[in-house]
Amino acid sequence: MPADSQTTAEVLLPLALAGAYTYAVPQGLAVAPGDYVEVPLGPRSYIGCVWRIGSGDGGGKTLREIVQKFDVPPLGDTHRAFIDWVANYYIEPIGNVLRSCLRAPGAFGEARSEIAYRIGPHRPAKLTPQRARILEIAREGPALKASELAELAGVGTSVVKTLAKTGALEAVALPPHRAFATPDPAAGKLALSPEQEAAAQELRAIVTRRGHKVMLLDGVTGSGKTEVYFEAMAAAFASGRQVLLLLPEIALTQQFIQRVERRFGAEPARWHSGMRPRERERVWRAVAEGTAQVVVGARSALFLPWAKLGLIVVDEEHEGAYKQEDGVPYHARDMAIVYGALGKFPIVLSSATPSLESLVNAERGRYGHVRLHARYRQAELPPSHILDMRQLALSSGSWLSEPLAQAVEETLKNGDQALLFLNRRGYAPLTLCRACGHRIDCPNCAASLVEHRFRKQLMCHHCGHTQAIPPECPKCGTPGKLVPCGPGVERLAEEAAQRFPEARLAILSSDLAQGTLLKDALRDVAEGVHNLVIGTQLVAKGHHFPHLTLVGVVDADLALDSGDPRAGERSWAQMAQVAGRAGRGEKPGRALIQTYQPEHPLMQALAKGDRDGFLAQEKHLREEAELPPYGQLAAIVISGRDGHETERFARALLPLAPYGEGVHVLGPAPAPLHLVRGLYRWRYLVKARRGINVQAFIRAWLTTVKPTGSLRLAIDVDPYSFL
Ligand code: ADP
Ligand code: ZN
């Protein structure tokens, strides 16, 4: 080794960088790959992760030194390989992927001397809006660290420190994090039915064998899939491994968490987007130390720094919510499978309506397929009846046909609960002028504004723009001629309140209920406080409402006609899931489905309960068109403030596309939603045969392209949104 050689470390930073930066390792500091370190970059310092160790002379440049190494368990080999894999697959700067793993900066602090602030005895001399926000938050709740208070109030930490000096905030020492209890595999175990036991046996065997294998747990709603995968989890705990139970964010309810707690006699750790920083820290550290053995989390929990992960269960694996649309556009189910392959452990995918992707993999023998055919304790799957709306005239401003209204009436009279499903938020999706035909659109988006009568405003569902409902038409100026067109849940609730004045009505939509409010509402529905529920897709997802015996689908045609290759599959899943909410308790349920296309294969399949027939047809269509899972897709979206410039830039990319055997570049075309938040959007779709390295093709095409100004180029491998 030459005399001036020194130990160097390539440190990956949580920034939009395509690679690691090299730093000098100071004398006397021992670092290894996976260690978290503080390093300087420009005028700031960052927490990064050591990716590789090397030695050299820095290529003639003086290298900056690592400032310190943190006393945190290092990021494991599997996890680092996983980060590399995700970055490569999604053509994403690797630093952005690392950022997903470092979502608890407080976890790197000194564990012992933590200071938090609560409201103090004095009022500050000058109450700026920033200070007022901080004090308001401090008054409400538990003591928070300066960084947390600052983050919640959207201000800098210096404001917090100043308030503390003046006595408006009071410093207190934080107790150490509460430890997570160890789950007991045998606590709360239910006696399984023979069918459930056989399924559980298969899963347990795979977990005990500790190899990588994907198991599709495919069972009708209410068949006890949850109880069955609990058995797989129990087997993982018994062998000392950690378990991640992934759920779509919306299904992470108190009710569900309590069920996990009852089963394993220990409260599981939770991970989702709405967590307080200190709780995030607690979970992050406990996962890294291996003391949190079970995490129930939304998709980002995949990126927690797992110490000894031995099983991932992906519940409702068909859910579109597993695809992240902003930031790194990853699909959590697919990446869970990748993680399992890298870490050599099994994955359980659970659903009553599995995705076509998973079903095809099961058919090809790449996944194991475990089926549950019967509902637990002979509860019947609700039969679906199709209501042909062409035959059933609706009076104007009414959306419920006579047969559906009568069914609701009977249900309420019997003391049972009914659900009317309409996947449309707000009061009315369109507002038109009856004098001139003008439609009120969003000023920033190519979309019409949705009336929200409850909030007394018009709102854009794409950018969040809101405005008051104008008294006259903004185009022709005629007063009193603006009319709402079509129904949303609020309007449907109006009709329901008129028709069923005695009903105890609840509306469940993301506008009206979020956070604790939503949790309370869902609990009230489950407990039968309400007997008539009107809801959007919020209610279709995995909830257990034991009193529900009738489900009415108000407009089954809504999701069908879109340019999305998965529209049929998704509509099927939604209908089957929402119908599956009925009859989960003691009494049988039924579903009534209103449609103007009763001869559509989807409606026919629903009426006959013929899932396999419908999916066989969908598979055939996808295979013909070489769409996933029979081919690969990637979307390229170009956006910019100036319509012409965006178009020109998008078009100029086409001649740069390399020739690729088995690859088709479709476009550019204006995106269906060609204006969002004031940005014009153009799209390419890259279609490739299976087995082709579509990432290499896109890299060869686009790495030298550098959008300037407001222009942006976004790559979405395996897109789920086609807007
Ligand atoms: P799925 O996940 O397939 O929709 P669940 O696991 O939620 O079904 O089961 C539906 C209902 O039946 C739940 O209330 C559950 O507690 C109950 N259940 C399922 N299996 C059993 C069992 N073996 N013993 C007692 N109750 C069960
Ligand atoms: Zn808008």
Coordinates of N, CA and C in Angstrom, one line a residue, residues 238-325:
A238 N -42.2 -18.2 16.1 CA -41.7 -19.4 16.8 C -40.2 -19.6 16.4
S239 N -39.9 -19.3 15.2 CA -38.5 -19.5 14.8 C -37.7 -18.2 15.0
G240 N -38.2 -17.2 15.7 CA -37.5 -16.0 16.1 C -37.3 -15.0 15.0
R241 N -38.1 -15.1 13.9 CA -38.0 -14.1 12.8 C -39.0 -13.0 13.0
Q242 N -38.7 -11.9 12.3 CA -39.6 -10.8 12.3 C -40.6 -11.0 11.1
V243 N -41.8 -10.4 11.3 CA -42.9 -10.5 10.3 C -43.4 -9.1 9.9
L244 N -43.5 -8.9 8.7 CA -44.2 -7.6 8.2 C -45.5 -8.0 7.6
L245 N -46.6 -7.4 8.2 CA -47.9 -7.6 7.6 C -48.3 -6.3 6.9
L246 N -48.3 -6.4 5.6 CA -48.6 -5.2 4.8 C -50.1 -5.1 4.5
L247 N -50.7 -3.9 4.7 CA -52.1 -3.7 4.4 C -52.2 -2.4 3.6
P248 N -53.2 -2.2 2.8 CA -53.4 -0.9 2.1 C -53.7 0.1 3.3
E249 N -53.2 1.2 3.2 CA -53.2 2.2 4.3 C -54.6 2.3 4.9
I250 N -55.6 2.3 4.1 CA -56.9 2.5 4.6 C -57.4 1.4 5.4
A251 N -56.9 0.2 5.3 CA -57.3 -0.9 6.1 C -56.6 -1.0 7.4
L252 N -55.7 -0.1 7.7 CA -55.0 -0.1 9.0 C -55.9 0.5 10.1
T253 N -56.9 -0.2 10.4 CA -57.9 0.3 11.4 C -57.5 -0.2 12.8
Q254 N -58.1 0.5 13.8 CA -57.9 0.1 15.1 C -58.5 -1.3 15.3
Q255 N -59.6 -1.5 14.7 CA -60.3 -2.8 14.7 C -59.3 -4.0 14.3
F256 N -58.6 -3.7 13.2 CA -57.7 -4.7 12.7 C -56.5 -4.9 13.6
I257 N -56.0 -3.8 14.1 CA -54.8 -3.9 15.0 C -55.2 -4.7 16.3
Q258 N -56.4 -4.4 16.8 CA -56.8 -5.2 18.0 C -56.9 -6.6 17.7
R259 N -57.3 -7.0 16.5 CA -57.4 -8.4 16.1 C -56.1 -9.0 16.2
V260 N -55.1 -8.3 15.6 CA -53.7 -8.9 15.6 C -53.2 -9.0 17.1
E261 N -53.5 -8.0 17.9 CA -53.1 -8.0 19.3 C -53.7 -9.2 20.0
R262 N -55.0 -9.4 19.8 CA -55.7 -10.5 20.5 C -55.1 -11.8 20.1
R263 N -54.8 -12.0 18.8 CA -54.2 -13.2 18.3 C -52.9 -13.6 18.9
F264 N -52.0 -12.5 19.0 CA -50.6 -12.8 19.5 C -50.3 -12.3 20.9
G265 N -51.4 -11.8 21.5 CA -51.2 -11.3 22.9 C -50.2 -10.2 23.1
A266 N -49.9 -9.4 22.0 CA -49.0 -8.3 22.1 C -49.4 -7.3 21.0
E267 N -49.3 -6.0 21.4 CA -49.6 -5.0 20.4 C -48.6 -4.9 19.3
P268 N -49.0 -5.0 18.1 CA -48.0 -5.0 17.0 C -47.5 -3.5 16.8
A269 N -46.3 -3.4 16.3 CA -45.8 -2.1 15.9 C -46.6 -1.7 14.7
R270 N -46.8 -0.4 14.5 CA -47.5 0.1 13.3 C -46.7 1.0 12.5
W271 N -46.9 1.1 11.2 CA -46.1 2.0 10.4 C -47.0 2.5 9.3
H272 N -47.2 3.8 9.2 CA -48.0 4.4 8.2 C -47.6 5.9 8.0
S273 N -48.3 6.5 7.1 CA -47.8 7.9 6.7 C -48.2 8.9 7.8
G274 N -49.2 8.6 8.6 CA -49.7 9.7 9.5 C -49.1 9.7 10.9
M275 N -47.9 9.0 11.0 CA -47.4 8.8 12.4 C -46.6 10.0 12.9
R276 N -46.7 10.2 14.2 CA -45.9 11.2 14.8 C -44.4 10.8 14.7
P277 N -43.5 11.8 14.6 CA -42.1 11.5 14.5 C -41.5 10.6 15.6
R278 N -42.0 10.9 16.8 CA -41.4 10.1 17.9 C -41.8 8.6 17.9
E279 N -43.0 8.4 17.4 CA -43.5 7.0 17.3 C -42.7 6.3 16.1
R280 N -42.5 7.1 15.1 CA -41.8 6.6 13.9 C -40.4 6.2 14.4
E281 N -39.8 7.0 15.2 CA -38.4 6.7 15.7 C -38.4 5.4 16.5
R282 N -39.5 5.3 17.4 CA -39.5 4.1 18.2 C -39.6 2.9 17.4
V283 N -40.5 2.9 16.4 CA -40.7 1.7 15.6 C -39.4 1.4 14.8
W284 N -38.8 2.5 14.2 CA -37.7 2.3 13.3 C -36.5 1.6 14.1
R285 N -36.3 2.2 15.3 CA -35.2 1.6 16.1 C -35.5 0.2 16.5
A286 N -36.7 -0.1 16.9 CA -37.0 -1.4 17.4 C -37.0 -2.4 16.2
V287 N -37.3 -2.0 15.0 CA -37.2 -2.9 13.9 C -35.7 -3.2 13.6
A288 N -34.9 -2.1 13.7 CA -33.4 -2.3 13.4 C -32.8 -3.2 14.4
E289 N -33.3 -3.1 15.7 CA -32.7 -3.9 16.8 C -33.3 -5.3 16.8
G290 N -34.4 -5.5 16.1 CA -35.0 -6.8 16.0 C -35.9 -7.0 17.2
T291 N -36.2 -5.9 18.0 CA -37.1 -6.1 19.2 C -38.5 -5.9 18.8
A292 N -38.8 -5.3 17.7 CA -40.2 -5.3 17.2 C -40.3 -6.5 16.3
Q293 N -41.0 -7.5 16.7 CA -41.1 -8.7 15.9 C -42.2 -8.7 14.9
V294 N -43.2 -7.8 15.1 CA -44.2 -7.8 14.1 C -44.6 -6.3 13.8
V295 N -44.6 -6.0 12.6 CA -45.1 -4.7 12.2 C -46.3 -4.8 11.2
V296 N -47.3 -4.1 11.5 CA -48.5 -4.0 10.6 C -48.3 -2.7 10.0
G297 N -48.1 -2.6 8.7 CA -47.8 -1.4 8.1 C -48.3 -1.2 6.7
A298 N -48.3 0.1 6.3 CA -48.6 0.4 4.9 C -47.4 0.2 4.0
R299 N -47.5 0.4 2.7 CA -46.4 0.0 1.8 C -45.0 0.4 2.2
S300 N -44.8 1.6 2.8 CA -43.5 2.1 3.0 C -42.8 1.3 4.2
A301 N -43.5 0.5 4.9 CA -42.9 -0.4 5.9 C -41.9 -1.3 5.4
L302 N -42.0 -1.6 4.1 CA -41.1 -2.5 3.4 C -39.6 -1.9 3.6
F303 N -39.5 -0.6 3.7 CA -38.2 0.0 3.7 C -37.6 0.2 5.1
L304 N -38.4 -0.3 6.1 CA -37.8 -0.3 7.5 C -36.5 -1.1 7.5
P305 N -35.6 -0.8 8.4 CA -34.3 -1.5 8.4 C -34.4 -2.8 9.1
W306 N -35.0 -3.8 8.5 CA -35.2 -5.1 9.1 C -34.0 -5.8 9.6
A307 N -34.0 -6.3 10.8 CA -32.9 -7.0 11.4 C -32.9 -8.5 11.0
K308 N -34.1 -9.2 11.1 CA -34.2 -10.6 10.8 C -35.5 -10.9 10.2
L309 N -35.9 -10.3 9.2 CA -37.2 -10.5 8.6 C -37.3 -11.9 8.0
G310 N -38.4 -12.6 8.3 CA -38.6 -13.9 7.9 C -39.9 -14.2 7.2
L311 N -40.8 -13.2 7.1 CA -42.0 -13.4 6.4 C -42.7 -12.1 6.1
I312 N -43.2 -11.9 4.9 CA -44.0 -10.8 4.6 C -45.4 -11.3 4.1
V313 N -46.4 -10.8 4.8 CA -47.8 -11.1 4.3 C -48.3 -9.9 3.7
V314 N -48.8 -10.0 2.4 CA -49.4 -8.8 1.7 C -50.9 -9.1 1.7
D315 N -51.6 -8.4 2.6 CA -53.1 -8.6 2.6 C -53.7 -7.8 1.5
E316 N -54.8 -8.2 0.9 CA -55.5 -7.5 -0.2 C -54.5 -7.2 -1.3
E317 N -53.8 -8.3 -1.7 CA -52.7 -8.1 -2.6 C -53.0 -7.4 -3.9
H318 N -54.3 -7.5 -4.3 CA -54.8 -6.9 -5.6 C -54.9 -5.4 -5.5
E319 N -54.8 -4.8 -4.3 CA -55.1 -3.4 -4.2 C -54.2 -2.5 -4.9
G320 N -54.8 -1.6 -5.7 CA -54.0 -0.6 -6.4 C -53.2 0.3 -5.5
A321 N -53.6 0.4 -4.2 CA -53.0 1.3 -3.3 C -51.6 0.9 -3.0
Y322 N -51.2 -0.3 -3.4 CA -49.8 -0.7 -3.1 C -48.8 -0.1 -4.1
K323 N -49.4 0.5 -5.1 CA -48.5 1.2 -6.0 C -48.3 2.7 -5.6
Q324 N -47.1 3.1 -5.4 CA -46.9 4.5 -5.0 C -46.8 5.3 -6.3
E325 N -47.5 6.4 -6.3 CA -47.6 7.2 -7.5 C -46.7 8.4 -7.5

